[in-house]
Every structure is written in C-alpha cells, then in structure tokens.
PDB file of C-alpha atoms in Angstrom:
ATOM      1  CA  MET P  23       4.820 -20.795   5.220  1.00  0.00           C
ATOM      2  CA  GLY P  24       2.704 -17.316   5.173  1.00  0.00           C
ATOM      3  CA  LEU P  25       1.488 -15.144   6.729  1.00  0.00           C
ATOM      4  CA  LEU P  26       0.674 -17.555   9.937  1.00  0.00           C
ATOM      5  CA  ASP P  27       3.733 -18.838  10.284  1.00  0.00           C
ATOM      6  CA  ASN P  28       5.399 -15.239   9.902  1.00  0.00           C
ATOM      7  CA  LEU P  29       2.833 -13.929  12.512  1.00  0.00           C
ATOM      8  CA  GLU P  30       3.648 -17.050  14.826  1.00  0.00           C
ATOM      9  CA  ARG P  31       7.546 -15.996  14.709  1.00  0.00           C
ATOM     10  CA  GLY P  32       8.214 -12.251  13.757  1.00  0.00           C
ATOM     11  CA  LEU P  33       5.568 -10.451  13.173  1.00  0.00           C
ATOM     12  CA  GLU P  34       3.569 -11.895  15.616  1.00  0.00           C
ATOM     13  CA  ARG P  35       5.837 -10.478  18.246  1.00  0.00           C
ATOM     14  CA  ALA P  36       6.279  -7.327  16.792  1.00  0.00           C
ATOM     15  CA  VAL P  37       2.232  -6.649  16.499  1.00  0.00           C
ATOM     16  CA  ARG P  38       1.165  -8.433  19.341  1.00  0.00           C
ATOM     17  CA  SER P  39       1.939  -5.526  22.045  1.00  0.00           C
ATOM     18  CA  ALA P  40       0.211  -3.182  20.167  1.00  0.00           C
ATOM     19  CA  PHE P  41      -2.941  -4.578  19.912  1.00  0.00           C
ATOM     20  CA  SER P  42      -2.847  -6.712  23.045  1.00  0.00           C
ATOM     21  CA  ALA P  43      -3.396  -3.169  24.505  1.00  0.00           C
ATOM     22  CA  GLY P  44      -7.060  -3.479  23.628  1.00  0.00           C
ATOM     23  CA  GLY P  45      -7.644  -6.299  25.554  1.00  0.00           C
ATOM     24  CA  PRO P  46      -9.219  -9.672  24.531  1.00  0.00           C
ATOM     25  CA  ARG P  47     -11.585  -8.373  21.917  1.00  0.00           C
ATOM     26  CA  ALA P  48      -9.227  -6.564  20.148  1.00  0.00           C
ATOM     27  CA  VAL P  49      -8.632  -7.582  16.602  1.00  0.00           C
ATOM     28  CA  LYS P  50      -5.747  -9.772  15.923  1.00  0.00           C
ATOM     29  CA  PRO P  51      -3.387  -9.728  12.794  1.00  0.00           C
ATOM     30  CA  VAL P  52      -4.705 -13.455  11.909  1.00  0.00           C
ATOM     31  CA  GLU P  53      -8.130 -12.864  12.129  1.00  0.00           C
ATOM     32  CA  ILE P  54      -7.196  -9.842   9.572  1.00  0.00           C
ATOM     33  CA  ALA P  55      -5.835 -12.046   7.299  1.00  0.00           C
ATOM     34  CA  SER P  56      -8.524 -14.799   7.258  1.00  0.00           C
ATOM     35  CA  ALA P  57     -10.889 -11.985   6.721  1.00  0.00           C
ATOM     36  CA  LEU P  58      -9.120 -11.093   3.651  1.00  0.00           C
ATOM     37  CA  ARG P  59      -8.818 -14.423   2.531  1.00  0.00           C
ATOM     38  CA  GLN P  60     -12.905 -15.310   2.744  1.00  0.00           C
ATOM     39  CA  ALA P  61     -13.142 -11.615   1.236  1.00  0.00           C
ATOM     40  CA  MET P  62     -11.400 -12.897  -2.237  1.00  0.00           C
ATOM     41  CA  ASP P  63     -13.296 -16.117  -1.888  1.00  0.00           C
ATOM     42  CA  ASP P  64     -16.612 -14.567  -1.575  1.00  0.00           C
ATOM     43  CA  GLU P  65     -16.276 -12.042  -4.126  1.00  0.00           C
ATOM     44  CA  SER P  66     -14.284 -14.146  -6.669  1.00  0.00           C
ATOM     45  CA  ILE P  67     -15.635 -13.892 -10.445  1.00  0.00           C
ATOM     46  CA  ALA P  68     -16.357 -16.750 -12.682  1.00  0.00           C
ATOM     47  CA  LEU P  69     -15.694 -15.456 -16.153  1.00  0.00           C
ATOM     48  CA  SER P  70     -15.059 -18.839 -17.690  1.00  0.00           C
ATOM     49  CA  GLU P  71     -14.122 -22.707 -17.141  1.00  0.00           C
ATOM     50  CA  GLY P  72     -10.887 -22.419 -15.563  1.00  0.00           C
ATOM     51  CA  HIS P  73     -10.457 -18.538 -14.994  1.00  0.00           C
ATOM     52  CA  THR P  74     -11.436 -16.932 -12.311  1.00  0.00           C
ATOM     53  CA  VAL P  75     -10.879 -13.108 -10.986  1.00  0.00           C
ATOM     54  CA  ALA P  76     -10.538 -12.237  -7.229  1.00  0.00           C
ATOM     55  CA  PRO P  77     -10.555  -8.802  -6.047  1.00  0.00           C
ATOM     56  CA  ASN P  78      -7.283  -7.109  -5.895  1.00  0.00           C
ATOM     57  CA  SER P  79      -8.081  -3.624  -3.920  1.00  0.00           C
ATOM     58  CA  TYR P  80      -9.554  -4.203  -0.133  1.00  0.00           C
ATOM     59  CA  VAL P  81     -10.150  -1.912   2.320  1.00  0.00           C
ATOM     60  CA  VAL P  82     -10.324  -3.275   6.186  1.00  0.00           C
ATOM     61  CA  HIS P  83     -12.717  -1.083   8.632  1.00  0.00           C
ATOM     62  CA  PHE P  84     -12.055  -1.204  12.089  1.00  0.00           C
ATOM     63  CA  SER P  85     -13.212   0.363  15.233  1.00  0.00           C
ATOM     64  CA  PRO P  86     -11.884   3.691  15.851  1.00  0.00           C
ATOM     65  CA  ALA P  87      -9.523   2.076  18.916  1.00  0.00           C
ATOM     66  CA  ASP P  88      -8.612  -1.179  16.587  1.00  0.00           C
ATOM     67  CA  PHE P  89      -7.819   1.487  13.725  1.00  0.00           C
ATOM     68  CA  GLU P  90      -5.122   3.344  15.957  1.00  0.00           C
ATOM     69  CA  ARG P  91      -3.582  -0.281  16.577  1.00  0.00           C
ATOM     70  CA  ALA P  92      -3.454  -1.806  13.478  1.00  0.00           C
ATOM     71  CA  ARG P  93      -2.089   1.941  11.915  1.00  0.00           C
ATOM     72  CA  SER P  94       0.471   1.822  14.384  1.00  0.00           C
ATOM     73  CA  TRP P  95       1.869  -1.001  12.752  1.00  0.00           C
ATOM     74  CA  GLY P  96       0.634  -0.443   9.086  1.00  0.00           C
ATOM     75  CA  SER P  97       3.893  -0.914   6.898  1.00  0.00           C
ATOM     76  CA  THR P  98       4.731  -4.125   8.478  1.00  0.00           C
ATOM     77  CA  LEU P  99       1.373  -5.548   9.212  1.00  0.00           C
ATOM     78  CA  ALA P 100      -0.099  -4.377   5.268  1.00  0.00           C
ATOM     79  CA  SER P 101       2.922  -5.604   3.686  1.00  0.00           C
ATOM     80  CA  GLU P 102       2.450  -9.064   5.089  1.00  0.00           C
ATOM     81  CA  LEU P 103      -1.408  -8.932   3.955  1.00  0.00           C
ATOM     82  CA  CYS P 104      -0.550  -8.069   0.736  1.00  0.00           C
ATOM     83  CA  ASP P 105       2.108 -10.478   0.409  1.00  0.00           C
ATOM     84  CA  GLU P 106      -1.176 -12.998   1.865  1.00  0.00           C
ATOM     85  CA  VAL P 107      -3.392 -12.215  -0.358  1.00  0.00           C
ATOM     86  CA  ILE P 108      -1.275 -12.783  -3.888  1.00  0.00           C
ATOM     87  CA  ARG P 109      -0.385 -16.125  -1.973  1.00  0.00           C
ATOM     88  CA  HIS P 110      -4.408 -16.827  -1.455  1.00  0.00           C
ATOM     89  CA  ALA P 111      -4.668 -15.803  -4.797  1.00  0.00           C
ATOM     90  CA  ASP P 112      -1.979 -18.269  -6.719  1.00  0.00           C
ATOM     91  CA  SER P 113      -3.009 -21.442  -4.408  1.00  0.00           C
ATOM     92  CA  GLN P 114      -6.403 -21.039  -5.450  1.00  0.00           C
ATOM     93  CA  GLY P 115      -6.061 -20.106  -9.061  1.00  0.00           C
ATOM     94  CA  TYR P 116      -7.466 -17.085  -9.327  1.00  0.00           C
ATOM     95  CA  ALA P 117      -6.359 -14.344 -11.447  1.00  0.00           C
ATOM     96  CA  LEU P 118      -5.727 -10.494 -10.118  1.00  0.00           C
ATOM     97  CA  PRO P 119      -6.773  -7.429 -12.725  1.00  0.00           C
ATOM     98  CA  GLY P 120      -3.310  -5.211 -10.668  1.00  0.00           C
ATOM     99  CA  THR P 121      -1.441  -4.386  -7.753  1.00  0.00           C
ATOM    100  CA  VAL P 122      -2.843  -5.369  -4.775  1.00  0.00           C
ATOM    101  CA  ARG P 123      -3.876  -2.921  -2.017  1.00  0.00           C
ATOM    102  CA  VAL P 124      -4.775  -3.146   1.560  1.00  0.00           C
ATOM    103  CA  ALA P 125      -6.665   0.006   3.205  1.00  0.00           C
ATOM    104  CA  PHE P 126      -7.102   0.418   7.010  1.00  0.00           C
ATOM    105  CA  HIS P 127     -10.353   2.603   7.475  1.00  0.00           C
ATOM    106  CA  PRO P 128     -11.620   3.615  11.041  1.00  0.00           C
ATOM    107  CA  ASP P 129     -15.560   2.901  11.044  1.00  0.00           C
ATOM    108  CA  ALA P 130     -17.103   4.340  14.426  1.00  0.00           C
ATOM    109  CA  ASP P 131     -20.001   1.489  12.482  1.00  0.00           C
ATOM    110  CA  VAL P 132     -18.001  -1.189  13.681  1.00  0.00           C
ATOM    111  CA  ARG P 133     -17.480  -2.801  17.138  1.00  0.00           C
ATOM    112  CA  GLY P 134     -14.060  -3.469  18.989  1.00  0.00           C
ATOM    113  CA  GLY P 135     -12.829  -7.061  18.184  1.00  0.00           C
ATOM    114  CA  ASP P 136     -14.818  -6.967  14.685  1.00  0.00           C
ATOM    115  CA  LEU P 137     -14.014  -5.533  11.219  1.00  0.00           C
ATOM    116  CA  ARG P 138     -15.558  -5.703   7.657  1.00  0.00           C
ATOM    117  CA  VAL P 139     -13.388  -5.828   4.200  1.00  0.00           C
ATOM    118  CA  VAL P 140     -14.663  -3.922   1.263  1.00  0.00           C
ATOM    119  CA  THR P 141     -12.997  -5.267  -1.650  1.00  0.00           C
ATOM    120  CA  ARG P 142     -13.289  -3.855  -5.452  1.00  0.00           C
ATOM    121  CA  LEU P 143     -11.646  -4.998  -8.870  1.00  0.00           C
ATOM    122  CA  ASP P 144      -9.132  -2.410  -9.728  1.00  0.00           C
ATOM    123  CA  ASP P 145      -7.531  -2.780 -12.759  1.00  0.00           C
ATOM    124  CA  GLY P 146      -5.920   1.034 -12.512  1.00  0.00           C
ATOM    125  CA  SER P 147      -7.979   2.764 -14.664  1.00  0.00           C
ATOM    126  CA  LEU P 148     -10.567   3.984 -11.572  1.00  0.00           C
ATOM    127  CA  THR P 149      -9.776   7.165 -11.114  1.00  0.00           C
ATOM    128  CA  ALA P 150     -11.995   7.649  -8.080  1.00  0.00           C
ATOM    129  CA  PRO P 151     -13.459   5.006  -5.452  1.00  0.00           C
ATOM    130  CA  ALA P 152     -16.770   3.445  -6.316  1.00  0.00           C
ATOM    131  CA  PRO P 153     -19.135   4.338  -3.987  1.00  0.00           C
ATOM    132  CA  HIS P 154     -19.479   1.391  -1.602  1.00  0.00           C
ATOM    133  CA  ASP P 155     -15.458   1.813  -0.892  1.00  0.00           C
ATOM    134  CA  ASP P 156     -17.083   4.726   1.996  1.00  0.00           C
ATOM    135  CA  GLY P 157     -14.478   7.508  -0.163  1.00  0.00           C
ATOM    136  CA  ALA P 158     -11.408   5.108   0.409  1.00  0.00           C
ATOM    137  CA  SER P 159      -8.684   6.918  -1.410  1.00  0.00           C
ATOM    138  CA  PRO P 160      -5.139   6.282  -1.709  1.00  0.00           C
ATOM    139  CA  ALA P 161      -4.381   9.564  -1.480  1.00  0.00           C
ATOM    140  CA  THR P 162      -5.268  10.713   1.958  1.00  0.00           C
ATOM    141  CA  SER P 163      -3.918  10.292   5.190  1.00  0.00           C
ATOM    142  CA  HIS P 164      -6.107  11.926   7.809  1.00  0.00           C
ATOM    143  CA  ALA P 165      -7.107   9.938  10.842  1.00  0.00           C
ATOM    144  CA  ASP P 166     -10.853  10.246   9.847  1.00  0.00           C
ATOM    145  CA  GLN P 167     -10.170   9.315   6.512  1.00  0.00           C
ATOM    146  CA  PRO P 168      -9.206   5.518   5.235  1.00  0.00           C
ATOM    147  CA  THR P 169      -5.225   5.175   5.132  1.00  0.00           C
ATOM    148  CA  VAL P 170      -3.850   3.059   2.353  1.00  0.00           C
ATOM    149  CA  VAL P 171      -0.710   1.597   4.256  1.00  0.00           C
ATOM    150  CA  MET P 172       0.793  -1.000   1.304  1.00  0.00           C
ATOM    151  CA  GLY P 173       0.135  -2.170  -2.227  1.00  0.00           C
ATOM    152  CA  ARG P 174       2.202  -4.696  -4.110  1.00  0.00           C
ATOM    153  CA  PRO P 175       2.117  -5.395  -7.613  1.00  0.00           C
ATOM    154  CA  VAL P 176       1.003  -9.354  -8.585  1.00  0.00           C
ATOM    155  CA  THR P 177       4.685  -9.632 -10.433  1.00  0.00           C
ATOM    156  CA  GLU P 178       7.092  -7.145  -9.002  1.00  0.00           C
ATOM    157  CA  PRO P 179       9.727  -5.335 -10.816  1.00  0.00           C
ATOM    158  CA  ALA P 180      13.189  -6.636 -11.265  1.00  0.00           C
ATOM    159  CA  GLY P 181      14.785  -3.157 -10.366  1.00  0.00           C
ATOM    160  CA  PRO P 182      13.710  -0.069  -8.728  1.00  0.00           C
ATOM    161  CA  ALA P 183      10.458   1.498  -9.769  1.00  0.00           C
ATOM    162  CA  LEU P 184       7.587   3.800  -8.568  1.00  0.00           C
ATOM    163  CA  GLU P 185       4.200   2.795  -8.965  1.00  0.00           C
ATOM    164  CA  LEU P 186       1.496   5.528  -9.529  1.00  0.00           C
ATOM    165  CA  ASP P 187      -2.158   4.633  -9.680  1.00  0.00           C
ATOM    166  CA  GLY P 188      -1.365   1.366 -10.629  1.00  0.00           C
ATOM    167  CA  ARG P 189       1.558   1.686 -13.622  1.00  0.00           C
ATOM    168  CA  MET P 190       5.149   1.123 -13.009  1.00  0.00           C
ATOM    169  CA  LEU P 191       7.750   3.601 -13.409  1.00  0.00           C
ATOM    170  CA  PRO P 192      10.836   1.977 -13.739  1.00  0.00           C
ATOM    171  CA  LEU P 193      14.075   3.982 -12.297  1.00  0.00           C
ATOM    172  CA  ASP P 194      16.515   2.783 -15.131  1.00  0.00           C
ATOM    173  CA  GLY P 195      18.662   5.363 -14.836  1.00  0.00           C
ATOM    174  CA  ASP P 196      21.195   6.162 -12.569  1.00  0.00           C
ATOM    175  CA  ASP P 197      20.108   9.669 -11.522  1.00  0.00           C
ATOM    176  CA  LEU P 198      16.440  10.487 -12.673  1.00  0.00           C
ATOM    177  CA  ILE P 199      14.726  14.213 -12.164  1.00  0.00           C
ATOM    178  CA  LEU P 200      11.084  13.647 -11.442  1.00  0.00           C
ATOM    179  CA  GLY P 201       8.718  16.495 -11.464  1.00  0.00           C
ATOM    180  CA  ARG P 202       6.007  18.230 -13.453  1.00  0.00           C
ATOM    181  CA  SER P 203       8.126  19.594 -16.531  1.00  0.00           C
ATOM    182  CA  ALA P 204       8.015  17.493 -19.708  1.00  0.00           C
ATOM    183  CA  GLU P 205      11.351  19.405 -20.665  1.00  0.00           C
ATOM    184  CA  ARG P 206      12.945  19.150 -17.988  1.00  0.00           C
ATOM    185  CA  ALA P 207      11.949  16.020 -15.790  1.00  0.00           C
ATOM    186  CA  ASP P 208      12.421  12.302 -16.942  1.00  0.00           C
ATOM    187  CA  LEU P 209       9.539  10.800 -14.644  1.00  0.00           C
ATOM    188  CA  VAL P 210       7.042  13.641 -15.435  1.00  0.00           C
ATOM    189  CA  ILE P 211       4.105  13.770 -12.705  1.00  0.00           C
ATOM    190  CA  PRO P 212       0.966  15.549 -14.021  1.00  0.00           C
ATOM    191  CA  ASP P 213       0.361  17.112 -11.038  1.00  0.00           C
ATOM    192  CA  SER P 214       0.188  21.489 -10.829  1.00  0.00           C
ATOM    193  CA  SER P 215       1.199  21.344  -6.844  1.00  0.00           C
ATOM    194  CA  VAL P 216       4.612  19.197  -8.011  1.00  0.00           C
ATOM    195  CA  SER P 217       7.412  21.595  -9.232  1.00  0.00           C
ATOM    196  CA  ARG P 218       8.909  21.515 -12.596  1.00  0.00           C
ATOM    197  CA  GLU P 219      11.860  19.646 -10.751  1.00  0.00           C
ATOM    198  CA  HIS P 220      10.593  18.141  -7.622  1.00  0.00           C
ATOM    199  CA  LEU P 221      13.173  15.584  -6.860  1.00  0.00           C
ATOM    200  CA  ARG P 222      16.226  13.899  -7.797  1.00  0.00           C
ATOM    201  CA  LEU P 223      16.449   9.956  -7.726  1.00  0.00           C
ATOM    202  CA  LEU P 224      20.282   8.370  -7.707  1.00  0.00           C
ATOM    203  CA  THR P 225      20.800   5.114  -8.172  1.00  0.00           C
ATOM    204  CA  VAL P 226      23.899   3.032  -6.775  1.00  0.00           C
ATOM    205  CA  GLY P 227      23.959  -0.933  -7.183  1.00  0.00           C
ATOM    206  CA  SER P 228      20.765  -1.688  -5.470  1.00  0.00           C
ATOM    207  CA  THR P 229      20.866   1.238  -3.029  1.00  0.00           C
ATOM    208  CA  VAL P 230      18.024   4.552  -4.210  1.00  0.00           C
ATOM    209  CA  THR P 231      18.446   7.745  -2.670  1.00  0.00           C
ATOM    210  CA  LEU P 232      15.690  11.026  -2.957  1.00  0.00           C
ATOM    211  CA  LEU P 233      17.113  14.460  -2.880  1.00  0.00           C
ATOM    212  CA  ASP P 234      14.707  17.338  -2.638  1.00  0.00           C
ATOM    213  CA  LEU P 235      15.296  19.803  -5.083  1.00  0.00           C
ATOM    214  CA  GLY P 236      14.115  22.644  -3.007  1.00  0.00           C
ATOM    215  CA  SER P 237      10.494  22.303  -3.886  1.00  0.00           C
ATOM    216  CA  ARG P 238       7.687  24.382  -3.250  1.00  0.00           C
ATOM    217  CA  ASN P 239       5.565  21.478  -1.637  1.00  0.00           C
ATOM    218  CA  GLY P 240       8.429  19.669  -0.325  1.00  0.00           C
ATOM    219  CA  VAL P 241       8.696  15.775  -0.353  1.00  0.00           C
ATOM    220  CA  LEU P 242       7.043  13.216   1.897  1.00  0.00           C
ATOM    221  CA  VAL P 243       8.122   9.740   2.798  1.00  0.00           C
ATOM    222  CA  ASN P 244       6.166   7.628   4.870  1.00  0.00           C
ATOM    223  CA  GLY P 245       4.609  11.167   5.859  1.00  0.00           C
ATOM    224  CA  ARG P 246       7.267  12.644   7.161  1.00  0.00           C
ATOM    225  CA  ARG P 247       8.868  15.353   5.433  1.00  0.00           C
ATOM    226  CA  VAL P 248      12.173  15.251   3.584  1.00  0.00           C
ATOM    227  CA  ASP P 249      15.114  17.517   5.085  1.00  0.00           C
ATOM    228  CA  GLY P 250      17.659  17.123   1.874  1.00  0.00           C
ATOM    229  CA  SER P 251      17.790  13.150   1.276  1.00  0.00           C
ATOM    230  CA  VAL P 252      16.645  10.011   2.587  1.00  0.00           C
ATOM    231  CA  THR P 253      17.797   6.384   0.985  1.00  0.00           C
ATOM    232  CA  LEU P 254      14.505   4.673   0.045  1.00  0.00           C
ATOM    233  CA  ARG P 255      13.911   1.089   1.309  1.00  0.00           C
ATOM    234  CA  ASP P 256      11.056  -1.274  -0.477  1.00  0.00           C
ATOM    235  CA  GLY P 257       7.568  -0.115   0.033  1.00  0.00           C
ATOM    236  CA  ASP P 258       8.272   3.575   0.984  1.00  0.00           C
ATOM    237  CA  VAL P 259       4.975   5.888   0.425  1.00  0.00           C
ATOM    238  CA  VAL P 260       6.258   8.994  -1.850  1.00  0.00           C
ATOM    239  CA  THR P 261       4.476  11.969  -1.496  1.00  0.00           C
ATOM    240  CA  VAL P 262       4.970  14.896  -3.624  1.00  0.00           C
ATOM    241  CA  GLY P 263       2.161  17.866  -3.953  1.00  0.00           C
ATOM    242  CA  GLN P 264      -1.331  15.504  -4.331  1.00  0.00           C
ATOM    243  CA  THR P 265       0.450  12.616  -5.690  1.00  0.00           C
ATOM    244  CA  GLU P 266       1.559   9.712  -3.755  1.00  0.00           C
ATOM    245  CA  LEU P 267       4.246   6.877  -5.433  1.00  0.00           C
ATOM    246  CA  LEU P 268       4.537   3.927  -3.933  1.00  0.00           C
ATOM    247  CA  PHE P 269       8.381   2.680  -3.817  1.00  0.00           C
ATOM    248  CA  PHE P 270       9.874  -0.909  -4.813  1.00  0.00           C
ATOM    249  CA  GLY P 271      13.248  -2.009  -4.564  1.00  0.00           C
ATOM    250  CA  GLY P 272      12.997  -4.658  -7.536  1.00  0.00           C
ATOM    251  CA  THR P 273      12.943  -8.642  -6.775  1.00  0.00           C
ATOM    252  CA  GLY P 274      16.250  -8.377  -5.355  1.00  0.00           C
ATOM    253  CA  GLY P 275      16.148  -5.408  -3.510  1.00  0.00           C
ATOM    254  CA  ARG P 276      13.754  -5.936  -0.790  1.00  0.00           C
ATOM    255  CA  ALA P 277      14.416  -5.269   3.075  1.00  0.00           C
TER     256      ALA P 277
END
C-alpha cells in the first residue's frame, strides 16, 4: 500500500483530470513520487555502518504549465508525496533529520513532461535556503516563486499542534492566544508584523477553531483571509504576518 495504490484509487481520479489537460507529455503524479524516491536514494549519506541519513526537504521543479496543474491539487498531492517520502525512508532504513517538506517550483528551463528534484538535509536550524535551492522558501506563495504546499513531521504529535520552522508547538490548552507579546500570548511568534494578540485557538475534543482577534494584518488559512473564525483541518497552512505555521490535527485527527 502507499502512494501508487492511492493514486490508482481516490487520488488518481482526483488528480488525473488536472494533469490530463496537459496532454500526453504532462507530468503524472506517479512520476513525481518515483522521482522523489530516486532523489532520496541518490542523495542519501552513509554516516556509519547501519546509519544512513536521507534528505527530508524536496523542491520539485516543473515546467510553468505543469507547475500550475500541480499547484491546483497542491495540498492533496503534496500530502501524499510527504507520506511516500516517509514510507520509502522506512523501507530503506534511512534516517530523516526533521520534518519532511515538499515544495513545487515553476522553472522555465524544465520542459513540459519533465521535472527536476532539488534536495536538502534540513534539521530545522537553517533560516535561509541553500543557494542550490534556487531561492526555495516556505514563506512565499507568489506564482513566480516556489510554493511549499505541505510538510509532515516524521513522527506526528499525538494531539493538535502547530509547526514553526521545524519546531512543534503543541496546543495543550483549550483556549490559547497566539501573538507577539510574551506577556499576553500563550504561543509567542517573534514577528514584528504579528499583533500582540493575533488569534485565538479554541479546542473542543479533536476540533480546533481559529478566531482572528482583529489583528492588523489578519490571518490567512491556505492563502485565504479568515473572516471571523474557521475550523482547522490537518495540513492547513496558517499565515500570521510574515510567519507560516503548519497545523496538525494529531495522530488521531487526520481527515
């Protein structure tokens, strides 16, 4: 079981329509998964006998047309690709240094139907991308820049949590304030464009509701501005100011 089986069933039906519009040379999801596995094998590093470390950050470069089709199904496709990376690492006995990330990037030098994968070992301590990543950054969503659409920790938290730069922030309380102020906020985000009290997170059972507290710059979930409140789902990207956080519903909370 895995991505290939999933694509033969639900995901293949969902994604096929988007990719088929590109004709016979359009990149297929199964080809992306295969390229990620091959890149992992090629770039893995044997540190000692029985201990091999593999990249956990992947930027997939597409032709502009293939990029638009991939991005249109981004969260569904990228989530499966993250899971496939973790499954392949487990099957090969590779260690991963941190959260698995998959980014999609438009590249005019890549022909339609082809792709190129750039990898990186990222333990969360890097604040800027390596030069060979062609500027890949999880904080951008412009069409002419790379778009990170999903990341997934190798071991998911048991309960709901937010991920920030590779660090997991468990949502331990039923009523939490996220903001810039260490005095007022339960979860502090060191970003000058974040309000002192930016948003509230209410947890009831396995359901987490986000409420914008009238913040100056607002809150985006998956690129859409929140008007009042929204229920978060596993894999949602929450943007506050210049900071992106990835929401995890916990091991029992996946949709």
